[in-house]
XYZ file of N, CA and C in Angstrom:
183
model
N 21.941 -1.111 5.433
C 21.931 -2.439 5.995
C 22.288 -2.384 7.479
N 23.409 -1.737 7.775
C 23.858 -1.669 9.160
C 22.798 -1.022 10.049
N 22.221 0.081 9.596
C 21.210 0.793 10.384
C 19.982 -0.076 10.609
N 19.572 -0.819 9.605
C 18.417 -1.712 9.743
C 18.686 -2.780 10.795
N 19.874 -3.361 10.763
C 20.221 -4.399 11.738
C 20.281 -3.809 13.141
N 20.916 -2.673 13.294
C 20.998 -2.036 14.610
C 19.599 -1.683 15.119
N 18.718 -1.261 14.228
C 17.343 -0.955 14.619
C 16.669 -2.184 15.230
N 16.771 -3.325 14.552
C 16.159 -4.554 15.070
C 16.764 -4.926 16.417
N 18.082 -4.834 16.528
C 18.750 -5.245 17.763
C 18.444 -4.328 18.930
N 18.296 -3.041 18.682
C 18.094 -2.102 19.783
C 16.632 -1.839 20.106
N 15.744 -2.069 19.148
C 14.328 -1.780 19.386
C 13.569 -2.982 19.931
N 14.107 -4.169 19.708
C 13.395 -5.376 20.109
C 12.375 -5.811 19.072
N 12.349 -5.119 17.955
C 11.436 -5.421 16.855
C 11.786 -6.798 16.279
N 10.763 -7.556 15.902
C 11.010 -8.828 15.222
C 11.521 -8.534 13.811
N 12.357 -9.402 13.310
C 12.891 -9.204 11.958
C 11.763 -8.996 10.960
N 10.683 -9.751 11.097
C 9.574 -9.668 10.134
C 8.870 -8.316 10.156
N 9.107 -7.522 11.215
C 8.488 -6.199 11.328
C 9.449 -5.062 10.984
N 10.573 -5.392 10.388
C 11.538 -4.373 9.988
C 10.859 -3.405 9.011
N 10.820 -2.116 9.326
C 10.149 -1.154 8.443
C 10.814 -1.089 7.057
N 9.984 -0.983 6.046
C 10.461 -0.906 4.682
C 11.283 0.332 4.399
N 11.167 1.357 5.238
C 11.914 2.597 5.035
C 13.431 2.387 5.052
N 13.869 1.270 5.583
C 15.311 0.999 5.602
C 15.813 0.600 4.215
N 14.904 0.240 3.326
C 15.287 -0.070 1.951
C 15.997 -1.395 1.777
N 15.774 -2.304 2.694
C 16.409 -3.623 2.615
C 15.364 -4.673 2.958
N 15.410 -5.809 2.282
C 14.440 -6.859 2.573
C 14.796 -7.545 3.895
N 13.783 -8.075 4.535
C 13.989 -8.776 5.809
C 14.948 -9.959 5.636
N 14.754 -10.820 4.631
C 15.697 -11.943 4.488
C 17.144 -11.489 4.280
N 17.333 -10.423 3.499
C 18.690 -9.931 3.259
C 19.309 -9.389 4.537
N 18.542 -8.601 5.292
C 19.057 -8.041 6.547
C 19.418 -9.156 7.523
N 18.542 -10.143 7.642
C 18.807 -11.237 8.582
C 19.997 -12.071 8.128
N 20.085 -12.321 6.850
C 21.214 -13.087 6.309
C 22.533 -12.358 6.563
N 22.542 -11.053 6.334
C 23.762 -10.269 6.569
C 24.105 -10.255 8.056
N 23.095 -10.093 8.922
C 23.322 -10.129 10.368
C 23.974 -11.452 10.766
N 23.443 -12.542 10.249
C 23.983 -13.864 10.567
C 25.425 -14.006 10.080
N 25.685 -13.544 8.876
C 27.051 -13.632 8.327
C 28.015 -12.782 9.139
N 27.605 -11.564 9.483
C 28.469 -10.679 10.261
C 28.715 -11.240 11.660
N 27.694 -11.884 12.221
C 27.849 -12.492 13.547
C 28.863 -13.628 13.481
N 28.725 -14.487 12.483
C 29.663 -15.612 12.315
C 31.085 -15.118 12.066
N 31.205 -13.968 11.414
C 32.525 -13.404 11.103
C 33.140 -12.668 12.293
N 32.382 -12.553 13.392
C 32.901 -11.893 14.583
C 32.887 -10.369 14.512
N 32.027 -9.813 13.671
C 32.002 -8.363 13.499
C 31.627 -7.625 14.775
N 30.625 -8.072 15.492
C 30.083 -7.296 16.619
C 31.101 -7.083 17.730
N 31.828 -8.103 18.191
C 32.855 -7.840 19.209
C 33.970 -6.925 18.700
N 34.348 -7.092 17.430
C 35.397 -6.230 16.867
C 34.922 -4.783 16.791
N 33.684 -4.592 16.391
C 33.129 -3.242 16.320
C 33.046 -2.621 17.709
N 32.631 -3.397 18.683
C 32.543 -2.924 20.068
C 33.911 -2.453 20.563
N 34.932 -3.258 20.320
C 36.283 -2.889 20.754
C 36.796 -1.658 20.017
N 36.480 -1.560 18.725
C 36.921 -0.391 17.952
C 36.285 0.887 18.491
N 35.010 0.811 18.839
C 34.326 1.990 19.407
C 34.940 2.344 20.758
N 35.175 1.356 21.596
C 35.783 1.620 22.895
C 37.188 2.198 22.750
N 37.961 1.680 21.799
C 39.310 2.210 21.560
C 39.248 3.673 21.133
N 38.332 3.990 20.242
C 38.193 5.377 19.769
C 37.762 6.294 20.908
N 36.781 5.869 21.689
C 36.335 6.676 22.814
C 37.442 6.832 23.850
N 38.199 5.778 24.066
C 39.325 5.841 25.000
C 40.378 6.832 24.524
N 40.650 6.809 23.235
C 41.647 7.746 22.681
C 41.194 9.193 22.842
N 39.909 9.403 22.883
C 39.354 10.743 23.068
C 39.163 11.107 24.544
N 39.459 10.150 25.420
C 39.265 10.371 26.853
C 37.804 10.379 27.260
N 36.992 9.664 26.516
C 35.542 9.654 26.751
C 35.016 8.365 27.349
N 35.907 7.499 27.825
C 35.473 6.257 28.461
C 35.549 6.468 29.962
N 34.431 6.275 30.623
C 34.394 6.424 32.075
C 34.917 5.153 32.730
N 35.671 5.325 33.778
C 36.204 4.162 34.492
C 35.551 4.021 35.826
């Protein structure tokens, strides 16, 4: 699910063109994306990645 959503967001692909190889239906992927967005997942995930990279000394200033 996560990989399918990231694919749509990073490729610019329309939801309706989500490749079936991801193994998830378009309505399910879009519904989950919407729920995760409303739950504030994306900013939290962004901060968690930055925190981890910072702890490793991999964030450029």
